[in-house]
Tab-separated table of C-alpha atoms in Angstrom:
chain	number	residue	atom	x	y	z
A	5	GLU	CA	-24.101	-9.197	39.456
A	6	ASP	CA	-20.745	-10.308	41.143
A	7	LEU	CA	-17.862	-8.398	39.016
A	8	LEU	CA	-14.437	-10.168	38.922
A	9	THR	CA	-11.717	-8.056	37.887
A	10	ARG	CA	-9.326	-8.569	35.094
A	11	ALA	CA	-6.378	-9.020	37.841
A	12	GLU	CA	-8.621	-11.743	39.409
A	13	ALA	CA	-9.249	-13.353	35.911
A	14	SER	CA	-5.543	-13.457	35.196
A	15	ALA	CA	-5.458	-16.334	37.496
A	16	PHE	CA	-5.583	-18.665	34.738
A	17	LEU	CA	-2.461	-17.203	33.179
A	18	ALA	CA	-0.593	-17.931	36.382
A	19	GLN	CA	-0.943	-21.777	35.804
A	20	VAL	CA	0.615	-21.681	32.414
A	21	GLY	CA	3.065	-24.343	32.500
A	22	LYS	CA	1.554	-26.535	34.834
A	23	PRO	CA	1.569	-30.534	33.857
A	24	TYR	CA	-1.627	-31.586	32.431
A	25	ARG	CA	-3.115	-35.019	34.089
A	26	GLN	CA	-6.339	-36.566	32.927
A	27	ASP	CA	-9.187	-36.619	35.401
A	28	ALA	CA	-6.917	-34.587	37.805
A	29	ALA	CA	-7.871	-35.355	41.425
A	30	PHE	CA	-6.528	-33.234	44.201
A	31	ASP	CA	-7.891	-31.059	46.793
A	32	PHE	CA	-9.634	-27.831	45.286
A	33	GLY	CA	-8.801	-26.230	48.459
A	34	ASP	CA	-4.990	-26.485	47.380
A	35	PRO	CA	-3.692	-23.076	46.997
A	36	ASP	CA	-1.332	-24.519	44.271
A	37	PRO	CA	-2.301	-27.748	42.544
A	38	PRO	CA	0.609	-29.658	41.146
A	39	TYR	CA	-1.376	-30.437	37.616
A	40	PHE	CA	-4.760	-29.951	35.808
A	41	ASP	CA	-7.033	-31.451	33.452
A	42	CYS	CA	-9.254	-29.012	31.538
A	43	SER	CA	-12.191	-28.830	33.817
A	44	SER	CA	-10.210	-28.719	37.129
A	45	LEU	CA	-8.506	-25.847	35.893
A	46	THR	CA	-11.666	-24.048	35.272
A	47	LYS	CA	-13.056	-25.217	38.438
A	48	TRP	CA	-9.939	-24.736	40.681
A	49	VAL	CA	-9.343	-21.010	39.399
A	50	MET	CA	-13.104	-19.779	39.456
A	51	SER	CA	-13.399	-21.200	43.258
A	52	ARG	CA	-10.572	-18.829	44.055
A	53	PHE	CA	-13.173	-16.333	43.782
A	54	GLY	CA	-15.979	-17.906	45.323
A	55	VAL	CA	-17.384	-19.195	42.014
A	56	GLU	CA	-18.306	-23.010	42.192
A	57	LEU	CA	-18.285	-24.757	39.231
A	58	PRO	CA	-19.254	-28.683	38.639
A	59	ARG	CA	-16.287	-31.110	38.288
A	60	THR	CA	-16.711	-32.184	34.548
A	61	SER	CA	-16.497	-30.027	31.103
A	62	TYR	CA	-19.912	-31.161	30.278
A	63	GLU	CA	-21.478	-30.493	33.514
A	64	GLN	CA	-19.848	-27.037	33.441
A	65	TYR	CA	-21.396	-26.481	29.961
A	66	ALA	CA	-24.667	-27.500	30.965
A	67	ALA	CA	-24.214	-24.935	34.482
A	68	MET	CA	-23.507	-21.979	31.824
A	69	GLN	CA	-25.551	-20.104	29.639
A	70	ASP	CA	-24.988	-19.062	25.908
A	71	ALA	CA	-23.028	-15.557	25.717
A	72	PRO	CA	-23.751	-13.203	22.530
A	73	VAL	CA	-20.202	-12.927	22.018
A	74	ALA	CA	-16.676	-14.427	22.615
A	75	VAL	CA	-15.047	-11.866	25.196
A	76	PRO	CA	-12.673	-12.173	28.273
A	77	GLY	CA	-14.898	-14.168	31.063
A	78	CYS	CA	-16.506	-16.643	28.738
A	79	PHE	CA	-15.792	-20.331	28.438
A	80	MET	CA	-15.361	-22.266	25.203
A	81	PHE	CA	-16.298	-26.009	25.051
A	82	GLY	CA	-14.906	-28.303	22.526
A	83	TRP	CA	-16.765	-31.618	21.417
A	84	THR	CA	-14.966	-35.142	20.151
A	85	GLU	CA	-16.341	-38.486	18.999
A	86	HIS	CA	-14.754	-39.901	22.389
A	87	GLY	CA	-17.358	-37.416	24.200
A	88	LEU	CA	-20.216	-38.721	22.090
A	89	ARG	CA	-19.297	-42.439	22.495
A	90	GLU	CA	-19.481	-41.592	26.142
A	91	GLY	CA	-22.604	-40.218	26.168
A	92	ARG	CA	-21.823	-36.941	27.283
A	93	PRO	CA	-23.960	-33.994	26.379
A	94	HIS	CA	-23.470	-32.632	23.007
A	95	GLY	CA	-19.959	-34.753	23.178
A	96	ILE	CA	-18.449	-32.275	25.200
A	97	ASP	CA	-15.027	-33.211	26.161
A	98	HIS	CA	-12.938	-29.916	26.655
A	99	VAL	CA	-13.183	-26.423	28.259
A	100	ASN	CA	-11.277	-23.520	28.094
A	101	PHE	CA	-11.108	-19.660	29.378
A	102	ILE	CA	-10.958	-16.399	27.352
A	103	THR	CA	-8.649	-14.022	29.384
A	104	ASP	CA	-8.320	-11.334	26.833
A	105	GLN	CA	-9.480	-10.385	23.332
A	106	LYS	CA	-6.999	-12.368	21.528
A	107	THR	CA	-6.129	-15.622	24.151
A	108	VAL	CA	-7.506	-18.736	25.899
A	109	VAL	CA	-6.010	-20.641	28.546
A	110	GLU	CA	-6.517	-24.322	28.813
A	111	ALA	CA	-5.075	-27.321	30.055
A	112	ARG	CA	-4.410	-29.674	26.925
A	113	GLY	CA	-3.459	-33.338	26.770
A	114	ASP	CA	-2.807	-34.462	23.325
A	115	GLU	CA	0.096	-35.494	21.105
A	116	LYS	CA	1.404	-31.754	21.190
A	117	TYR	CA	0.861	-30.613	24.658
A	118	MET	CA	0.607	-32.183	28.091
A	119	LYS	CA	0.207	-28.987	29.920
A	120	VAL	CA	-1.550	-25.776	30.549
A	121	ILE	CA	-1.113	-23.609	27.747
A	122	THR	CA	-2.192	-20.201	26.156
A	123	ARG	CA	-3.822	-20.350	22.469
A	124	PRO	CA	-5.116	-17.591	20.244
A	125	LEU	CA	-8.750	-17.011	20.519
A	126	SER	CA	-9.005	-16.685	16.798
A	127	ALA	CA	-7.945	-20.857	16.490
A	128	TRP	CA	-10.686	-21.245	18.784
A	129	LEU	CA	-13.261	-19.443	16.812
A	130	VAL	CA	-12.861	-21.302	13.784
A	131	TYR	CA	-12.629	-24.582	15.162
A	132	PRO	CA	-15.488	-26.789	13.575
A	133	ARG	CA	-16.047	-28.790	16.831
A	134	ARG	CA	-16.513	-25.512	18.982
A	135	LEU	CA	-19.654	-24.790	21.351
A	136	GLY	CA	-19.622	-21.677	22.734
A	137	PRO	CA	-19.081	-18.982	24.166
A	138	ARG	CA	-20.528	-19.812	27.347
A	139	ARG	CA	-20.840	-17.608	30.581
A	140	ILE	CA	-21.529	-18.206	34.151
A	141	PRO	CA	-25.132	-16.615	34.957
A	142	GLY	CA	-25.111	-13.854	37.520
A	143	VAL	CA	-21.065	-13.429	37.189
A	144	SER	CA	-19.250	-10.676	34.581
A	145	PHE	CA	-16.116	-9.668	34.053
A	146	ALA	CA	-14.489	-6.009	33.830
A	147	TRP	CA	-12.218	-4.084	31.905
A	148	PRO	CA	-9.078	-2.510	33.909
A	149	ASP	CA	-11.307	0.438	34.462
A	150	GLY	CA	-14.013	-1.337	36.159
A	151	SER	CA	-16.830	-1.243	33.037
A	152	PRO	CA	-18.274	-4.362	32.452
A	153	ILE	CA	-17.064	-6.840	29.543
A	154	MET	CA	-20.162	-8.464	28.962
A	155	PRO	CA	-23.545	-6.638	28.322
A	156	GLU	CA	-26.403	-7.686	30.814
A	157	GLY	CA	-28.592	-10.169	29.498
């Protein structure tokens, strides 16, 4: 398996504060995109480390597998009525990334936020419209000492 270090995963945190733009369109080879939506953030950061993800949150969900527990390196997904009306699988309309035992990073576009933010993981674990955790098959993340975060399987 590929093993991404915590330092590499922290690339998500480096994007905090950037503006949100729905259906963000930019060159994914750009070393410093000016804005993100939720799935362009996950796609862009993971591509920095040679992990290619599909463009949309529902395609990313389909490309991943269930994880036994919500730990760093996992992705959490949210569904909405809009996603259901659009015919998206499971109504998926949002994705974020777990950076540590307490934090997710996400690009939010709602009445409160229009930027990349951090939120408590605990808020996502009780969110009634949550799907996940999910992980990318064949990719695992490591604690600072190099030991895998996610058990095999």
